[in-house]
Amino acid sequence: MLKKKILTGALTAVLLLTSGISVALADTNLEGRGFQILGTSWEDYDLTVPGNNVNDSRGETSSQTKVTSGALAGLRVNSTGGEELDVRTESSSGNGSWKYGVEGGNTYSLNSPQLTGDTLWLQFSTGLFQGPVTTTGEWRSN
């Protein structure tokens, strides 16, 4: 009985240690080594978002492939010309919730309920009585 408990404890310890090593290796930054993991790399955007709360392709970034289901998307906003914008993740399989009041000089985490392998993009939007807004920055789907 004692041998069985020791063996069970040892096997549990080995499993926990190897899973910890796997997590540590999975978090290794490969971008600096010539690898690009799509969806985890920051991608530049430069858009003129239409005014009057019009949501069309002019307010959309290029697309990326979702790497990790449930992971938040990242957004670094360089400039919005002093204006506030709203933004969310979008895909053919569903959209994230809106993040309101996004301004230049800030970094945001965005709700991204899409699943691994989904193609997604960001949709920016202005207020109902707001004119067009030019915005620049970077984003990644994760």
mmCIF file of N, CA and C in Angstrom:
data_model
loop_
_atom_site.group_PDB
_atom_site.id
_atom_site.type_symbol
_atom_site.label_atom_id
_atom_site.label_comp_id
_atom_site.label_asym_id
_atom_site.label_seq_id
_atom_site.Cartn_x
_atom_site.Cartn_y
_atom_site.Cartn_z
ATOM 1 N N MET A 1 0.823 -1.197 0.000
ATOM 2 C CA MET A 1 0.000 0.000 0.000
ATOM 3 C C MET A 1 0.867 1.261 0.000
ATOM 4 N N LEU A 2 1.931 1.261 0.827
ATOM 5 C CA LEU A 2 2.825 2.411 0.913
ATOM 6 C C LEU A 2 3.571 2.610 -0.405
ATOM 7 N N LYS A 3 3.997 1.494 -1.036
ATOM 8 C CA LYS A 3 4.689 1.582 -2.320
ATOM 9 C C LYS A 3 3.779 2.190 -3.388
ATOM 10 N N LYS A 4 2.512 1.823 -3.359
ATOM 11 C CA LYS A 4 1.548 2.338 -4.330
ATOM 12 C C LYS A 4 1.367 3.847 -4.162
ATOM 13 N N LYS A 5 1.303 4.329 -2.914
ATOM 14 C CA LYS A 5 1.161 5.762 -2.653
ATOM 15 C C LYS A 5 2.401 6.530 -3.098
ATOM 16 N N ILE A 6 3.573 5.959 -2.836
ATOM 17 C CA ILE A 6 4.823 6.613 -3.250
ATOM 18 C C ILE A 6 4.901 6.676 -4.773
ATOM 19 N N LEU A 7 4.571 5.582 -5.436
ATOM 20 C CA LEU A 7 4.584 5.549 -6.896
ATOM 21 C C LEU A 7 3.588 6.551 -7.481
ATOM 22 N N THR A 8 2.394 6.621 -6.921
ATOM 23 C CA THR A 8 1.380 7.580 -7.376
ATOM 24 C C THR A 8 1.859 9.011 -7.174
ATOM 25 N N GLY A 9 2.454 9.290 -6.028
ATOM 26 C CA GLY A 9 2.983 10.629 -5.752
ATOM 27 C C GLY A 9 4.104 11.001 -6.701
ATOM 28 N N ALA A 10 4.997 10.052 -6.983
ATOM 29 C CA ALA A 10 6.114 10.312 -7.896
ATOM 30 C C ALA A 10 5.609 10.583 -9.311
ATOM 31 N N LEU A 11 4.659 9.788 -9.775
ATOM 32 C CA LEU A 11 4.096 10.006 -11.111
ATOM 33 C C LEU A 11 3.390 11.357 -11.208
ATOM 34 N N THR A 12 2.666 11.727 -10.169
ATOM 35 C CA THR A 12 1.994 13.030 -10.146
ATOM 36 C C THR A 12 3.010 14.158 -10.215
ATOM 37 N N ALA A 13 4.099 14.040 -9.457
ATOM 38 C CA ALA A 13 5.146 15.071 -9.466
ATOM 39 C C ALA A 13 5.778 15.193 -10.848
ATOM 40 N N VAL A 14 6.056 14.067 -11.493
ATOM 41 C CA VAL A 14 6.644 14.088 -12.836
ATOM 42 C C VAL A 14 5.699 14.762 -13.824
ATOM 43 N N LEU A 15 4.427 14.438 -13.766
ATOM 44 C CA LEU A 15 3.450 15.057 -14.665
ATOM 45 C C LEU A 15 3.365 16.564 -14.448
ATOM 46 N N LEU A 16 3.352 17.002 -13.201
ATOM 47 C CA LEU A 16 3.289 18.436 -12.910
ATOM 48 C C LEU A 16 4.535 19.156 -13.402
ATOM 49 N N LEU A 17 5.697 18.554 -13.204
ATOM 50 C CA LEU A 17 6.941 19.180 -13.654
ATOM 51 C C LEU A 17 6.997 19.285 -15.175
ATOM 52 N N THR A 18 6.617 18.218 -15.879
ATOM 53 C CA THR A 18 6.678 18.269 -17.338
ATOM 54 C C THR A 18 5.648 19.232 -17.916
ATOM 55 N N SER A 19 4.486 19.351 -17.293
ATOM 56 C CA SER A 19 3.505 20.322 -17.797
ATOM 57 C C SER A 19 4.004 21.740 -17.562
ATOM 58 N N GLY A 20 4.687 21.989 -16.447
ATOM 59 C CA GLY A 20 5.262 23.312 -16.191
ATOM 60 C C GLY A 20 6.327 23.667 -17.202
ATOM 61 N N ILE A 21 7.154 22.689 -17.569
ATOM 62 C CA ILE A 21 8.179 22.925 -18.583
ATOM 63 C C ILE A 21 7.523 23.201 -19.928
ATOM 64 N N SER A 22 6.475 22.465 -20.260
ATOM 65 C CA SER A 22 5.765 22.684 -21.526
ATOM 66 C C SER A 22 5.201 24.094 -21.609
ATOM 67 N N VAL A 23 4.622 24.572 -20.521
ATOM 68 C CA VAL A 23 4.071 25.929 -20.498
ATOM 69 C C VAL A 23 5.186 26.947 -20.661
ATOM 70 N N ALA A 24 6.306 26.742 -19.988
ATOM 71 C CA ALA A 24 7.431 27.672 -20.089
ATOM 72 C C ALA A 24 7.965 27.721 -21.513
ATOM 73 N N LEU A 25 8.090 26.572 -22.161
ATOM 74 C CA LEU A 25 8.586 26.544 -23.536
ATOM 75 C C LEU A 25 7.583 27.139 -24.512
ATOM 76 N N ALA A 26 6.306 26.951 -24.265
ATOM 77 C CA ALA A 26 5.277 27.495 -25.148
ATOM 78 C C ALA A 26 5.273 29.010 -25.119
ATOM 79 N N ASP A 27 5.755 29.599 -24.029
ATOM 80 C CA ASP A 27 5.769 31.049 -23.886
ATOM 81 C C ASP A 27 7.061 31.668 -24.422
ATOM 82 N N THR A 28 7.938 30.868 -25.009
ATOM 83 C CA THR A 28 9.201 31.363 -25.538
ATOM 84 C C THR A 28 8.936 32.298 -26.709
ATOM 85 N N ASN A 29 9.632 33.426 -26.742
ATOM 86 C CA ASN A 29 9.477 34.389 -27.824
ATOM 87 C C ASN A 29 10.309 33.940 -29.018
ATOM 88 N N LEU A 30 9.673 33.446 -30.057
ATOM 89 C CA LEU A 30 10.370 32.978 -31.246
ATOM 90 C C LEU A 30 10.507 34.053 -32.310
ATOM 91 N N GLU A 31 9.824 35.188 -32.143
ATOM 92 C CA GLU A 31 9.854 36.223 -33.169
ATOM 93 C C GLU A 31 11.264 36.739 -33.407
ATOM 94 N N GLY A 32 12.054 36.867 -32.354
ATOM 95 C CA GLY A 32 13.413 37.376 -32.480
ATOM 96 C C GLY A 32 14.369 36.382 -33.105
ATOM 97 N N ARG A 33 13.933 35.179 -33.356
ATOM 98 C CA ARG A 33 14.771 34.132 -33.929
ATOM 99 C C ARG A 33 14.386 33.824 -35.380
ATOM 100 N N GLY A 34 13.734 34.747 -36.041
ATOM 101 C CA GLY A 34 13.371 34.556 -37.433
ATOM 102 C C GLY A 34 12.035 33.874 -37.645
ATOM 103 N N PHE A 35 11.326 33.556 -36.579
ATOM 104 C CA PHE A 35 10.010 32.940 -36.690
ATOM 105 C C PHE A 35 8.941 34.006 -36.528
ATOM 106 N N GLN A 36 7.850 33.859 -37.249
ATOM 107 C CA GLN A 36 6.707 34.738 -37.050
ATOM 108 C C GLN A 36 5.489 33.866 -36.810
ATOM 109 N N ILE A 37 4.924 33.984 -35.629
ATOM 110 C CA ILE A 37 3.724 33.223 -35.295
ATOM 111 C C ILE A 37 2.536 34.118 -35.613
ATOM 112 N N LEU A 38 1.810 33.791 -36.675
ATOM 113 C CA LEU A 38 0.702 34.633 -37.105
ATOM 114 C C LEU A 38 -0.306 34.802 -35.986
ATOM 115 N N GLY A 39 -0.751 36.029 -35.796
ATOM 116 C CA GLY A 39 -1.729 36.311 -34.756
ATOM 117 C C GLY A 39 -1.101 36.765 -33.459
ATOM 118 N N THR A 40 0.167 36.373 -33.240
ATOM 119 C CA THR A 40 0.841 36.821 -32.024
ATOM 120 C C THR A 40 1.813 37.952 -32.316
ATOM 121 N N SER A 41 2.008 38.281 -33.584
ATOM 122 C CA SER A 41 2.900 39.374 -33.970
ATOM 123 C C SER A 41 2.103 40.665 -34.107
ATOM 124 N N TRP A 42 2.694 41.767 -33.655
ATOM 125 C CA TRP A 42 2.034 43.067 -33.783
ATOM 126 C C TRP A 42 2.050 43.488 -35.246
ATOM 127 N N GLU A 43 0.908 43.922 -35.740
ATOM 128 C CA GLU A 43 0.762 44.344 -37.135
ATOM 129 C C GLU A 43 0.281 45.792 -37.172
ATOM 130 N N ASP A 44 0.966 46.621 -37.961
ATOM 131 C CA ASP A 44 0.611 48.041 -38.070
ATOM 132 C C ASP A 44 -0.724 48.234 -38.782
ATOM 133 N N TYR A 45 -1.421 49.298 -38.414
ATOM 134 C CA TYR A 45 -2.606 49.728 -39.152
ATOM 135 C C TYR A 45 -2.574 51.248 -39.279
ATOM 136 N N ASP A 46 -3.187 51.743 -40.325
ATOM 137 C CA ASP A 46 -3.311 53.182 -40.596
ATOM 138 C C ASP A 46 -4.645 53.351 -41.317
ATOM 139 N N LEU A 47 -5.645 53.860 -40.614
ATOM 140 C CA LEU A 47 -7.009 53.917 -41.141
ATOM 141 C C LEU A 47 -7.606 55.308 -41.012
ATOM 142 N N THR A 48 -8.504 55.637 -41.927
ATOM 143 C CA THR A 48 -9.390 56.781 -41.739
ATOM 144 C C THR A 48 -10.781 56.205 -41.518
ATOM 145 N N VAL A 49 -11.213 56.249 -40.274
ATOM 146 C CA VAL A 49 -12.499 55.671 -39.877
ATOM 147 C C VAL A 49 -13.606 56.631 -40.291
ATOM 148 N N PRO A 50 -14.617 56.163 -41.041
ATOM 149 C CA PRO A 50 -15.689 57.058 -41.472
ATOM 150 C C PRO A 50 -16.461 57.636 -40.284
ATOM 151 N N GLY A 51 -16.982 58.825 -40.468
ATOM 152 C CA GLY A 51 -17.744 59.484 -39.408
ATOM 153 C C GLY A 51 -19.164 58.967 -39.292
ATOM 154 N N ASN A 52 -19.889 59.555 -38.358
ATOM 155 C CA ASN A 52 -21.317 59.294 -38.157
ATOM 156 C C ASN A 52 -21.649 57.837 -37.848
ATOM 157 N N ASN A 53 -20.742 57.152 -37.125
ATOM 158 C CA ASN A 53 -20.982 55.786 -36.674
ATOM 159 C C ASN A 53 -21.189 54.798 -37.823
ATOM 160 N N VAL A 54 -20.600 55.095 -38.989
ATOM 161 C CA VAL A 54 -20.687 54.189 -40.136
ATOM 162 C C VAL A 54 -19.665 53.069 -39.932
ATOM 163 N N ASN A 55 -20.116 51.830 -39.936
ATOM 164 C CA ASN A 55 -19.224 50.679 -39.775
ATOM 165 C C ASN A 55 -19.106 49.949 -41.101
ATOM 166 N N ASP A 56 -18.025 50.214 -41.814
ATOM 167 C CA ASP A 56 -17.772 49.512 -43.066
ATOM 168 C C ASP A 56 -16.285 49.187 -43.159
ATOM 169 N N SER A 57 -15.865 48.658 -44.306
ATOM 170 C CA SER A 57 -14.494 48.169 -44.452
ATOM 171 C C SER A 57 -13.439 49.265 -44.304
ATOM 172 N N ARG A 58 -13.809 50.530 -44.443
ATOM 173 C CA ARG A 58 -12.829 51.611 -44.276
ATOM 174 C C ARG A 58 -12.330 51.684 -42.838
ATOM 175 N N GLY A 59 -13.106 51.198 -41.902
ATOM 176 C CA GLY A 59 -12.718 51.202 -40.494
ATOM 177 C C GLY A 59 -12.169 49.873 -40.003
ATOM 178 N N GLU A 60 -11.797 48.982 -40.942
ATOM 179 C CA GLU A 60 -11.310 47.655 -40.572
ATOM 180 C C GLU A 60 -9.815 47.516 -40.821
ATOM 181 N N THR A 61 -9.136 46.816 -39.921
ATOM 182 C CA THR A 61 -7.729 46.488 -40.120
ATOM 183 C C THR A 61 -7.628 45.286 -41.054
ATOM 184 N N SER A 62 -6.413 44.950 -41.456
ATOM 185 C CA SER A 62 -6.207 43.694 -42.174
ATOM 186 C C SER A 62 -6.452 42.549 -41.188
ATOM 187 N N SER A 63 -6.624 41.351 -41.710
ATOM 188 C CA SER A 63 -7.007 40.226 -40.852
ATOM 189 C C SER A 63 -5.788 39.463 -40.331
ATOM 190 N N GLN A 64 -6.014 38.739 -39.251
ATOM 191 C CA GLN A 64 -5.029 37.838 -38.662
ATOM 192 C C GLN A 64 -5.741 36.540 -38.288
ATOM 193 N N THR A 65 -4.957 35.510 -38.048
ATOM 194 C CA THR A 65 -5.507 34.226 -37.635
ATOM 195 C C THR A 65 -5.376 34.074 -36.128
ATOM 196 N N LYS A 66 -6.475 33.741 -35.477
ATOM 197 C CA LYS A 66 -6.496 33.558 -34.027
ATOM 198 C C LYS A 66 -5.664 32.334 -33.658
ATOM 199 N N VAL A 67 -4.732 32.496 -32.717
ATOM 200 C CA VAL A 67 -3.852 31.410 -32.305
ATOM 201 C C VAL A 67 -4.395 30.674 -31.084
ATOM 202 N N THR A 68 -4.926 31.423 -30.113
ATOM 203 C CA THR A 68 -5.361 30.822 -28.853
ATOM 204 C C THR A 68 -6.811 31.186 -28.562
ATOM 205 N N SER A 69 -7.679 30.198 -28.529
ATOM 206 C CA SER A 69 -9.089 30.445 -28.200
ATOM 207 C C SER A 69 -9.203 31.146 -26.855
ATOM 208 N N GLY A 70 -10.018 32.194 -26.812
ATOM 209 C CA GLY A 70 -10.270 32.896 -25.559
ATOM 210 C C GLY A 70 -9.241 33.934 -25.164
ATOM 211 N N ALA A 71 -8.101 33.992 -25.862
ATOM 212 C CA ALA A 71 -7.078 34.987 -25.522
ATOM 213 C C ALA A 71 -7.544 36.373 -25.954
ATOM 214 N N LEU A 72 -7.245 37.373 -25.142
ATOM 215 C CA LEU A 72 -7.600 38.748 -25.476
ATOM 216 C C LEU A 72 -6.737 39.249 -26.625
ATOM 217 N N ALA A 73 -7.321 40.030 -27.515
ATOM 218 C CA ALA A 73 -6.550 40.680 -28.575
ATOM 219 C C ALA A 73 -5.836 41.888 -27.974
ATOM 220 N N GLY A 74 -4.720 42.266 -28.578
ATOM 221 C CA GLY A 74 -3.963 43.414 -28.094
ATOM 222 C C GLY A 74 -4.057 44.576 -29.063
ATOM 223 N N LEU A 75 -4.125 45.788 -28.533
ATOM 224 C CA LEU A 75 -4.214 46.996 -29.354
ATOM 225 C C LEU A 75 -3.335 48.081 -28.756
ATOM 226 N N ARG A 76 -2.407 48.598 -29.560
ATOM 227 C CA ARG A 76 -1.583 49.750 -29.187
ATOM 228 C C ARG A 76 -1.978 50.889 -30.121
ATOM 229 N N VAL A 77 -2.580 51.918 -29.576
ATOM 230 C CA VAL A 77 -3.043 53.042 -30.392
ATOM 231 C C VAL A 77 -1.996 54.149 -30.331
ATOM 232 N N ASN A 78 -1.414 54.478 -31.478
ATOM 233 C CA ASN A 78 -0.435 55.564 -31.530
ATOM 234 C C ASN A 78 -1.124 56.916 -31.582
ATOM 235 N N SER A 79 -2.138 57.025 -32.456
ATOM 236 C CA SER A 79 -2.785 58.322 -32.643
ATOM 237 C C SER A 79 -4.242 58.161 -33.055
ATOM 238 N N THR A 80 -5.077 59.078 -32.556
ATOM 239 C CA THR A 80 -6.469 59.195 -33.013
ATOM 240 C C THR A 80 -6.782 60.665 -33.280
ATOM 241 N N GLY A 81 -5.756 61.479 -33.449
ATOM 242 C CA GLY A 81 -5.970 62.902 -33.695
ATOM 243 C C GLY A 81 -6.696 63.597 -32.559
ATOM 244 N N GLY A 82 -6.535 63.103 -31.342
ATOM 245 C CA GLY A 82 -7.201 63.707 -30.191
ATOM 246 C C GLY A 82 -8.655 63.296 -30.028
ATOM 247 N N GLU A 83 -9.148 62.438 -30.897
ATOM 248 C CA GLU A 83 -10.543 61.980 -30.851
ATOM 249 C C GLU A 83 -10.641 60.628 -30.144
ATOM 250 N N GLU A 84 -11.843 60.289 -29.704
ATOM 251 C CA GLU A 84 -12.111 58.972 -29.133
ATOM 252 C C GLU A 84 -12.774 58.093 -30.185
ATOM 253 N N LEU A 85 -12.414 56.812 -30.187
ATOM 254 C CA LEU A 85 -13.005 55.833 -31.087
ATOM 255 C C LEU A 85 -13.512 54.643 -30.278
ATOM 256 N N ASP A 86 -14.351 53.842 -30.917
ATOM 257 C CA ASP A 86 -14.795 52.570 -30.361
ATOM 258 C C ASP A 86 -14.200 51.477 -31.240
ATOM 259 N N VAL A 87 -13.906 50.315 -30.668
ATOM 260 C CA VAL A 87 -13.283 49.238 -31.440
ATOM 261 C C VAL A 87 -13.714 47.882 -30.882
ATOM 262 N N ARG A 88 -13.783 46.881 -31.767
ATOM 263 C CA ARG A 88 -14.055 45.507 -31.351
ATOM 264 C C ARG A 88 -13.411 44.545 -32.337
ATOM 265 N N THR A 89 -13.251 43.292 -31.914
ATOM 266 C CA THR A 89 -12.807 42.250 -32.830
ATOM 267 C C THR A 89 -14.025 41.743 -33.596
ATOM 268 N N GLU A 90 -13.804 41.367 -34.864
ATOM 269 C CA GLU A 90 -14.882 40.816 -35.689
ATOM 270 C C GLU A 90 -14.369 39.620 -36.471
ATOM 271 N N SER A 91 -15.271 38.690 -36.751
ATOM 272 C CA SER A 91 -14.985 37.551 -37.623
ATOM 273 C C SER A 91 -16.311 37.021 -38.148
ATOM 274 N N SER A 92 -16.225 36.110 -39.096
ATOM 275 C CA SER A 92 -17.459 35.529 -39.632
ATOM 276 C C SER A 92 -18.144 34.637 -38.592
ATOM 277 N N SER A 93 -17.410 34.231 -37.552
ATOM 278 C CA SER A 93 -17.999 33.365 -36.528
ATOM 279 C C SER A 93 -18.508 34.127 -35.304
ATOM 280 N N GLY A 94 -18.362 35.454 -35.301
ATOM 281 C CA GLY A 94 -18.868 36.242 -34.175
ATOM 282 C C GLY A 94 -17.967 37.420 -33.853
ATOM 283 N N ASN A 95 -18.495 38.339 -33.079
ATOM 284 C CA ASN A 95 -17.783 39.573 -32.751
ATOM 285 C C ASN A 95 -17.534 39.682 -31.254
ATOM 286 N N GLY A 96 -16.476 40.422 -30.913
ATOM 287 C CA GLY A 96 -16.213 40.745 -29.521
ATOM 288 C C GLY A 96 -17.065 41.933 -29.103
ATOM 289 N N SER A 97 -17.054 42.249 -27.834
ATOM 290 C CA SER A 97 -17.803 43.410 -27.348
ATOM 291 C C SER A 97 -17.024 44.691 -27.659
ATOM 292 N N TRP A 98 -17.747 45.797 -27.764
ATOM 293 C CA TRP A 98 -17.127 47.084 -28.074
ATOM 294 C C TRP A 98 -16.308 47.584 -26.890
ATOM 295 N N LYS A 99 -15.140 48.160 -27.191
ATOM 296 C CA LYS A 99 -14.330 48.899 -26.213
ATOM 297 C C LYS A 99 -14.533 50.360 -26.586
ATOM 298 N N TYR A 100 -15.118 51.131 -25.673
ATOM 299 C CA TYR A 100 -15.477 52.523 -25.949
ATOM 300 C C TYR A 100 -14.395 53.490 -25.457
ATOM 301 N N GLY A 101 -14.274 54.628 -26.135
ATOM 302 C CA GLY A 101 -13.388 55.701 -25.681
ATOM 303 C C GLY A 101 -11.911 55.438 -25.884
ATOM 304 N N VAL A 102 -11.562 54.715 -26.939
ATOM 305 C CA VAL A 102 -10.163 54.405 -27.231
ATOM 306 C C VAL A 102 -9.459 55.664 -27.733
ATOM 307 N N GLU A 103 -8.289 55.962 -27.166
ATOM 308 C CA GLU A 103 -7.538 57.165 -27.524
ATOM 309 C C GLU A 103 -6.082 56.824 -27.819
ATOM 310 N N GLY A 104 -5.409 57.712 -28.571
ATOM 311 C CA GLY A 104 -4.002 57.537 -28.897
ATOM 312 C C GLY A 104 -3.116 57.546 -27.665
ATOM 313 N N GLY A 105 -1.972 56.858 -27.776
ATOM 314 C CA GLY A 105 -1.016 56.811 -26.679
ATOM 315 C C GLY A 105 -1.340 55.777 -25.622
ATOM 316 N N ASN A 106 -2.280 54.885 -25.908
ATOM 317 C CA ASN A 106 -2.700 53.883 -24.923
ATOM 318 C C ASN A 106 -2.651 52.475 -25.506
ATOM 319 N N THR A 107 -2.561 51.499 -24.615
ATOM 320 C CA THR A 107 -2.597 50.083 -24.983
ATOM 321 C C THR A 107 -3.846 49.462 -24.363
ATOM 322 N N TYR A 108 -4.530 48.621 -25.134
ATOM 323 C CA TYR A 108 -5.789 48.033 -24.685
ATOM 324 C C TYR A 108 -5.787 46.520 -24.906
ATOM 325 N N SER A 109 -6.525 45.815 -24.066
ATOM 326 C CA SER A 109 -6.847 44.406 -24.267
ATOM 327 C C SER A 109 -8.302 44.353 -24.704
ATOM 328 N N LEU A 110 -8.560 43.624 -25.785
ATOM 329 C CA LEU A 110 -9.906 43.586 -26.356
ATOM 330 C C LEU A 110 -10.520 42.197 -26.220
ATOM 331 N N ASN A 111 -11.799 42.154 -25.872
ATOM 332 C CA ASN A 111 -12.551 40.910 -25.824
ATOM 333 C C ASN A 111 -12.471 40.248 -27.189
ATOM 334 N N SER A 112 -12.102 38.978 -27.201
ATOM 335 C CA SER A 112 -11.923 38.268 -28.462
ATOM 336 C C SER A 112 -12.408 36.827 -28.305
ATOM 337 N N PRO A 113 -13.731 36.609 -28.433
ATOM 338 C CA PRO A 113 -14.291 35.279 -28.185
ATOM 339 C C PRO A 113 -14.078 34.281 -29.322
ATOM 340 N N GLN A 114 -13.393 34.686 -30.369
ATOM 341 C CA GLN A 114 -13.187 33.805 -31.512
ATOM 342 C C GLN A 114 -12.309 32.609 -31.122
ATOM 343 N N LEU A 115 -12.371 31.564 -31.936
ATOM 344 C CA LEU A 115 -11.665 30.317 -31.657
ATOM 345 C C LEU A 115 -10.371 30.213 -32.458
ATOM 346 N N THR A 116 -9.483 29.348 -32.007
ATOM 347 C CA THR A 116 -8.226 29.094 -32.701
ATOM 348 C C THR A 116 -8.502 28.786 -34.173
ATOM 349 N N GLY A 117 -7.760 29.449 -35.060
ATOM 350 C CA GLY A 117 -7.913 29.237 -36.498
ATOM 351 C C GLY A 117 -8.868 30.201 -37.172
ATOM 352 N N ASP A 118 -9.681 30.926 -36.397
ATOM 353 C CA ASP A 118 -10.605 31.902 -36.982
ATOM 354 C C ASP A 118 -9.828 33.082 -37.571
ATOM 355 N N THR A 119 -10.325 33.620 -38.665
ATOM 356 C CA THR A 119 -9.773 34.837 -39.248
ATOM 357 C C THR A 119 -10.526 36.010 -38.653
ATOM 358 N N LEU A 120 -9.795 36.950 -38.057
ATOM 359 C CA LEU A 120 -10.454 38.099 -37.454
ATOM 360 C C LEU A 120 -9.725 39.387 -37.766
ATOM 361 N N TRP A 121 -10.411 40.488 -37.508
ATOM 362 C CA TRP A 121 -9.900 41.826 -37.761
ATOM 363 C C TRP A 121 -10.509 42.750 -36.720
ATOM 364 N N LEU A 122 -10.010 43.989 -36.683
ATOM 365 C CA LEU A 122 -10.593 44.996 -35.803
ATOM 366 C C LEU A 122 -11.519 45.894 -36.604
ATOM 367 N N GLN A 123 -12.640 46.268 -36.015
ATOM 368 C CA GLN A 123 -13.572 47.240 -36.594
ATOM 369 C C GLN A 123 -13.564 48.461 -35.693
ATOM 370 N N PHE A 124 -13.157 49.610 -36.251
ATOM 371 C CA PHE A 124 -13.195 50.874 -35.521
ATOM 372 C C PHE A 124 -14.461 51.628 -35.900
ATOM 373 N N SER A 125 -14.971 52.419 -34.978
ATOM 374 C CA SER A 125 -16.187 53.183 -35.217
ATOM 375 C C SER A 125 -16.102 54.526 -34.502
ATOM 376 N N THR A 126 -16.731 55.532 -35.092
ATOM 377 C CA THR A 126 -16.815 56.863 -34.484
ATOM 378 C C THR A 126 -18.174 57.019 -33.805
ATOM 379 N N GLY A 127 -18.362 58.154 -33.150
ATOM 380 C CA GLY A 127 -19.656 58.474 -32.566
ATOM 381 C C GLY A 127 -20.647 58.901 -33.638
ATOM 382 N N LEU A 128 -21.907 58.939 -33.292
ATOM 383 C CA LEU A 128 -22.979 59.262 -34.235
ATOM 384 C C LEU A 128 -22.816 60.641 -34.864
ATOM 385 N N PHE A 129 -22.367 61.632 -34.099
ATOM 386 C CA PHE A 129 -22.240 62.995 -34.616
ATOM 387 C C PHE A 129 -20.780 63.403 -34.798
ATOM 388 N N GLN A 130 -19.918 62.435 -34.980
ATOM 389 C CA GLN A 130 -18.482 62.662 -35.105
ATOM 390 C C GLN A 130 -18.072 62.536 -36.568
ATOM 391 N N GLY A 131 -17.099 63.336 -36.988
ATOM 392 C CA GLY A 131 -16.581 63.245 -38.347
ATOM 393 C C GLY A 131 -15.578 62.113 -38.480
ATOM 394 N N PRO A 132 -15.001 61.954 -39.683
ATOM 395 C CA PRO A 132 -13.990 60.917 -39.899
ATOM 396 C C PRO A 132 -12.775 61.127 -38.988
ATOM 397 N N VAL A 133 -12.147 60.034 -38.587
ATOM 398 C CA VAL A 133 -10.986 60.082 -37.694
ATOM 399 C C VAL A 133 -9.880 59.196 -38.268
ATOM 400 N N THR A 134 -8.680 59.758 -38.384
ATOM 401 C CA THR A 134 -7.521 58.975 -38.802
ATOM 402 C C THR A 134 -6.855 58.399 -37.557
ATOM 403 N N THR A 135 -6.556 57.108 -37.598
ATOM 404 C CA THR A 135 -5.909 56.443 -36.468
ATOM 405 C C THR A 135 -4.771 55.557 -36.959
ATOM 406 N N THR A 136 -3.719 55.481 -36.165
ATOM 407 C CA THR A 136 -2.589 54.603 -36.454
ATOM 408 C C THR A 136 -2.250 53.812 -35.197
ATOM 409 N N GLY A 137 -1.630 52.661 -35.397
ATOM 410 C CA GLY A 137 -1.211 51.852 -34.263
ATOM 411 C C GLY A 137 -0.837 50.452 -34.696
ATOM 412 N N GLU A 138 -0.907 49.532 -33.744
ATOM 413 C CA GLU A 138 -0.588 48.131 -33.981
ATOM 414 C C GLU A 138 -1.607 47.265 -33.251
ATOM 415 N N TRP A 139 -1.798 46.052 -33.756
ATOM 416 C CA TRP A 139 -2.699 45.132 -33.076
ATOM 417 C C TRP A 139 -2.247 43.701 -33.313
ATOM 418 N N ARG A 140 -2.721 42.802 -32.457
ATOM 419 C CA ARG A 140 -2.496 41.366 -32.650
ATOM 420 C C ARG A 140 -3.698 40.596 -32.108
ATOM 421 N N SER A 141 -4.017 39.508 -32.785
ATOM 422 C CA SER A 141 -5.213 38.738 -32.422
ATOM 423 C C SER A 141 -4.982 37.793 -31.250
ATOM 424 N N ASN A 142 -3.737 37.340 -31.086
ATOM 425 C CA ASN A 142 -3.367 36.344 -30.061
ATOM 426 C C ASN A 142 -4.068 35.036 -30.327
#
